[in-house]
């Protein structure tokens, strides 16, 4: 158990709908990262937050948004869902921001999203 | 550009034998971290081992060790005494140091190697 929690574990929805994925980082971790894992594109970095502020953006679609709340939990919002959004969405957290390459990212169990 | 290459899509190993999973990387940065993660069929992503670019010794964690060859830009994972529970996907990942603005903290991933341990 990494200490990172994600809910829900599975989500099945229809095209055009909106969903919210939730992540709670490990105790003490200030950085949260979101990744998407799909069969055709592998693991892709979406976005990173540190202590409530957005720090880096990756291949995140405009239909997707995220935020990190004062209690450090984070939510990833996916809207106008398409079939191609079906994937495993991971949240990861790490201790510090700014140290040279050292802090390990620990992953939650993931949310498996199926868009029908 | 940062890149991770895992050239072995699939590997087989006999139980109790050692196996090496290859990983090469490309970066122009001097300071970076290399990570290996395991993803069993259940889907979770499990951190295995870390190697810093300035670490002089190869990292080890139990049955996992990292064969780090900086000049060749390779960071191969060695699993000793394979167990049936080692059957999984294995991902190599790299992160460069943050720039002055504190950005570039994302992990760059390889496509993974599927390891099957035979009894």
Short mmCIF file of C-alpha atoms in Angstrom, two decimals:
data_model
loop_
_atom_site.label_atom_id
_atom_site.label_comp_id
_atom_site.label_asym_id
_atom_site.label_seq_id
_atom_site.Cartn_x
_atom_site.Cartn_y
_atom_site.Cartn_z
CA UNK A 1 0.00 0.00 0.00
CA UNK A 2 1.60 3.25 -1.21
CA UNK A 3 -0.49 5.47 1.03
CA UNK A 4 -2.01 7.28 -1.95
CA UNK A 5 -5.75 6.75 -2.27
CA UNK A 6 -7.88 7.18 -5.35
CA UNK A 7 -11.62 6.98 -5.78
CA UNK A 8 -13.51 5.53 -7.45
CA UNK A 9 -11.65 2.40 -8.47
CA UNK A 10 -13.85 1.86 -11.51
CA UNK A 11 -16.04 4.25 -13.43
CA UNK A 12 -18.29 3.47 -16.36
CA UNK A 13 -20.00 6.32 -18.11
CA UNK A 14 -21.32 7.42 -21.48
CA UNK A 15 -19.88 9.70 -24.12
CA UNK A 16 -20.51 13.37 -23.49
CA UNK A 17 -20.66 12.96 -19.73
CA UNK A 18 -18.49 14.54 -17.05
CA UNK A 19 -16.71 12.71 -14.24
CA UNK A 20 -14.52 13.62 -11.30
CA UNK A 21 -11.64 11.50 -10.09
CA UNK A 22 -10.37 12.04 -6.59
CA UNK A 23 -6.92 11.56 -5.09
CA UNK A 24 -5.55 11.86 -1.58
CA UNK A 25 -1.75 12.01 -1.39
CA UNK A 26 0.44 10.31 1.18
CA UNK A 27 0.59 12.08 4.49
CA UNK A 28 3.16 14.86 4.25
CA UNK A 29 3.40 14.88 0.46
CA UNK A 30 2.78 18.28 -1.10
CA UNK A 31 3.09 17.36 -4.77
CA UNK A 32 0.38 15.56 -6.70
CA UNK A 33 0.71 14.31 -10.25
CA UNK A 34 -1.89 12.92 -12.62
CA UNK A 35 -1.07 10.37 -15.32
CA UNK A 36 -3.13 8.64 -17.97
CA UNK A 37 -2.33 5.13 -19.07
CA UNK A 38 -3.94 3.90 -22.26
CA UNK A 39 -3.18 0.91 -24.42
CA UNK A 40 -2.18 2.92 -27.47
CA UNK A 41 -0.22 5.75 -25.80
CA UNK A 42 1.30 4.20 -22.70
CA UNK A 43 1.78 6.39 -19.65
CA UNK A 44 1.31 10.09 -20.21
CA UNK A 45 1.84 12.88 -17.72
CA UNK A 46 -1.18 15.15 -17.46
CA UNK A 47 -0.60 17.74 -14.76
CA UNK A 48 1.21 18.45 -11.49
CA UNK A 49 0.21 20.46 -8.43
CA UNK A 50 2.33 21.54 -5.54
CA UNK A 51 0.72 22.79 -2.37
CA UNK A 52 -2.36 23.96 -4.21
CA UNK A 53 -0.67 25.53 -7.20
CA UNK A 54 -0.37 24.18 -10.70
CA UNK A 55 3.31 23.56 -11.49
CA UNK A 56 3.52 21.69 -14.75
CA UNK A 57 1.25 20.66 -17.55
CA UNK A 58 1.69 17.77 -19.90
CA UNK A 59 -0.57 16.25 -22.51
CA UNK A 60 -3.76 17.36 -20.84
CA UNK A 61 -6.73 18.06 -23.06
CA UNK A 62 -8.71 21.27 -22.69
CA UNK A 63 -11.72 19.14 -21.71
CA UNK A 64 -9.77 18.03 -18.66
CA UNK A 65 -9.03 20.13 -15.62
CA UNK A 66 -7.65 19.56 -12.17
CA UNK A 67 -7.18 21.26 -8.86
CA UNK A 68 -5.55 20.68 -5.51
CA UNK A 69 -7.43 21.74 -2.42
CA UNK A 70 -6.11 23.23 0.85
CA UNK A 71 -6.17 19.79 2.48
CA UNK A 72 -3.93 18.68 -0.44
CA UNK A 73 -6.35 16.25 -1.99
CA UNK A 74 -6.73 16.65 -5.72
CA UNK A 75 -9.49 16.17 -8.23
CA UNK A 76 -9.25 15.54 -11.96
CA UNK A 77 -12.32 16.58 -13.90
CA UNK A 78 -12.96 15.04 -17.29
CA UNK A 79 -15.77 16.50 -19.38
CA UNK A 80 -17.40 15.88 -22.76
CA UNK A 81 -16.03 12.38 -22.54
CA UNK A 82 -15.12 10.50 -25.68
CA UNK A 83 -14.50 6.82 -26.28
CA UNK A 84 -10.79 7.52 -26.50
CA UNK A 85 -10.72 8.82 -22.93
CA UNK A 86 -11.13 5.28 -21.66
CA UNK A 87 -7.95 4.62 -19.71
CA UNK A 88 -6.42 4.01 -16.32
CA UNK A 89 -5.88 7.31 -14.52
CA UNK A 90 -3.21 7.41 -11.87
CA UNK A 91 -2.51 9.91 -9.19
CA UNK A 92 0.96 10.01 -7.65
CA UNK A 93 2.42 12.04 -4.84
CA UNK A 94 5.89 12.96 -3.66
CA UNK A 95 7.46 14.64 -0.67
CA UNK A 96 9.15 17.72 -1.92
CA UNK A 97 9.20 19.96 -4.85
CA UNK A 98 12.45 21.40 -6.11
CA UNK A 99 15.04 18.83 -5.11
CA UNK A 100 17.17 17.52 -7.93
CA UNK A 101 15.48 14.42 -9.28
CA UNK A 102 15.42 12.63 -5.97
CA UNK A 103 11.91 12.45 -4.70
CA UNK A 104 10.11 9.27 -5.56
CA UNK A 105 6.57 9.42 -6.83
CA UNK A 106 4.26 6.94 -5.15
CA UNK A 107 1.21 5.91 -7.09
CA UNK A 108 -2.34 5.31 -6.07
CA UNK A 109 -4.23 2.23 -7.26
CA UNK A 110 -5.69 4.11 -10.22
CA UNK A 111 -9.19 4.77 -11.50
CA UNK A 112 -10.21 2.70 -14.48
CA UNK A 113 -12.48 4.81 -16.65
CA UNK A 114 -14.60 3.18 -19.32
CA UNK A 115 -16.51 5.42 -21.69
CA UNK A 116 -19.27 3.65 -23.60
CA UNK B 1 14.78 15.44 -25.87
CA UNK B 2 14.25 13.24 -22.87
CA UNK B 3 13.50 9.69 -23.83
CA UNK B 4 13.36 6.25 -22.25
CA UNK B 5 13.78 3.13 -24.37
CA UNK B 6 12.89 -0.36 -23.25
CA UNK B 7 13.73 -2.67 -26.12
CA UNK B 8 12.28 -5.89 -24.72
CA UNK B 9 8.50 -5.99 -25.11
CA UNK B 10 8.37 -9.39 -23.41
CA UNK B 11 10.71 -11.58 -21.40
CA UNK B 12 10.51 -15.08 -19.95
CA UNK B 13 12.50 -16.39 -17.00
CA UNK B 14 12.48 -19.61 -15.03
CA UNK B 15 11.56 -19.40 -11.40
CA UNK B 16 14.61 -18.89 -9.15
CA UNK B 17 16.76 -17.58 -11.99
CA UNK B 18 17.97 -14.01 -12.43
CA UNK B 19 16.71 -11.74 -15.19
CA UNK B 20 17.87 -8.39 -16.57
CA UNK B 21 15.41 -5.88 -17.99
CA UNK B 22 17.00 -3.29 -20.24
CA UNK B 23 16.53 0.45 -20.10
CA UNK B 24 18.39 3.16 -21.95
CA UNK B 25 17.75 6.85 -21.59
CA UNK B 26 18.53 10.06 -23.33
CA UNK B 27 19.01 13.36 -21.57
CA UNK B 28 21.27 16.35 -21.84
CA UNK B 29 20.93 17.14 -18.15
CA UNK B 30 23.61 16.23 -15.64
CA UNK B 31 21.23 15.79 -12.74
CA UNK B 32 18.45 13.28 -13.07
CA UNK B 33 16.80 10.33 -11.39
CA UNK B 34 16.00 6.91 -12.78
CA UNK B 35 13.18 4.79 -11.45
CA UNK B 36 11.77 1.35 -11.98
CA UNK B 37 8.14 0.52 -11.34
CA UNK B 38 6.25 -2.75 -11.43
CA UNK B 39 2.68 -3.03 -12.65
CA UNK B 40 1.03 -6.40 -11.97
CA UNK B 41 -2.10 -7.44 -13.79
CA UNK B 42 -4.18 -5.87 -11.02
CA UNK B 43 -3.07 -2.49 -12.36
CA UNK B 44 -1.38 -0.71 -9.48
CA UNK B 45 2.00 0.95 -10.09
CA UNK B 46 4.56 -0.13 -7.51
CA UNK B 47 7.84 1.70 -6.97
CA UNK B 48 10.82 -0.68 -6.95
CA UNK B 49 14.11 1.16 -7.03
CA UNK B 50 15.73 4.53 -7.61
CA UNK B 51 19.15 5.59 -8.96
CA UNK B 52 20.41 9.14 -8.89
CA UNK B 53 22.71 10.35 -11.63
CA UNK B 54 25.36 11.30 -9.08
CA UNK B 55 25.14 8.07 -7.11
CA UNK B 56 28.46 6.28 -7.40
CA UNK B 57 27.15 2.90 -6.38
CA UNK B 58 24.45 0.86 -8.05
CA UNK B 59 21.18 0.92 -6.17
CA UNK B 60 19.90 -2.25 -4.53
CA UNK B 61 16.60 -3.06 -2.85
CA UNK B 62 16.25 -6.65 -1.75
CA UNK B 63 16.15 -8.84 -4.86
CA UNK B 64 16.23 -5.78 -7.12
CA UNK B 65 19.40 -4.09 -8.25
CA UNK B 66 20.07 -1.47 -10.83
CA UNK B 67 23.00 -1.85 -13.20
CA UNK B 68 23.75 1.81 -13.84
CA UNK B 69 26.18 2.61 -16.64
CA UNK B 70 26.20 6.36 -16.95
CA UNK B 71 28.49 6.63 -19.97
CA UNK B 72 26.27 4.24 -21.89
CA UNK B 73 23.12 5.88 -20.52
CA UNK B 74 21.71 2.59 -19.40
CA UNK B 75 19.92 1.64 -16.20
CA UNK B 76 19.07 -2.03 -16.37
CA UNK B 77 17.00 -3.69 -13.66
CA UNK B 78 18.26 -7.01 -12.36
CA UNK B 79 15.85 -9.27 -10.50
CA UNK B 80 17.56 -12.10 -8.70
CA UNK B 81 15.92 -15.39 -7.72
CA UNK B 82 12.75 -14.74 -9.72
CA UNK B 83 9.44 -15.63 -8.11
CA UNK B 84 6.06 -16.31 -9.71
CA UNK B 85 4.81 -13.08 -8.20
CA UNK B 86 7.37 -11.16 -10.24
CA UNK B 87 5.27 -11.72 -13.36
CA UNK B 88 4.20 -8.21 -14.32
CA UNK B 89 4.92 -5.22 -16.53
CA UNK B 90 8.06 -3.33 -15.61
CA UNK B 91 8.52 0.33 -16.44
CA UNK B 92 11.66 2.40 -16.47
CA UNK B 93 11.19 6.11 -15.91
CA UNK B 94 13.36 9.20 -15.66
CA UNK B 95 12.97 12.61 -14.15
CA UNK B 96 15.33 15.48 -14.66
CA UNK B 97 16.06 18.00 -11.97
CA UNK B 98 13.69 20.91 -11.64
CA UNK B 99 14.67 24.09 -13.41
CA UNK B 100 14.84 27.40 -11.61
CA UNK B 101 11.12 27.86 -11.98
CA UNK B 102 10.65 24.49 -10.34
CA UNK B 103 9.15 22.87 -13.40
CA UNK B 104 9.96 19.63 -15.22
CA UNK B 105 9.10 17.29 -12.40
CA UNK B 106 7.20 14.84 -14.53
CA UNK B 107 8.34 11.29 -15.10
CA UNK B 108 9.22 10.24 -18.64
CA UNK B 109 8.26 6.62 -19.19
CA UNK B 110 9.38 3.75 -21.33
CA UNK B 111 6.83 1.49 -22.95
CA UNK B 112 7.50 -1.30 -20.49
CA UNK B 113 8.65 -4.90 -20.52
CA UNK B 114 6.26 -7.73 -19.78
CA UNK B 115 7.97 -10.34 -17.62
CA UNK B 116 6.61 -13.85 -17.27
CA UNK B 117 8.11 -16.14 -14.65
CA UNK B 118 7.71 -19.80 -15.47
CA UNK B 119 7.44 -22.42 -12.71
#
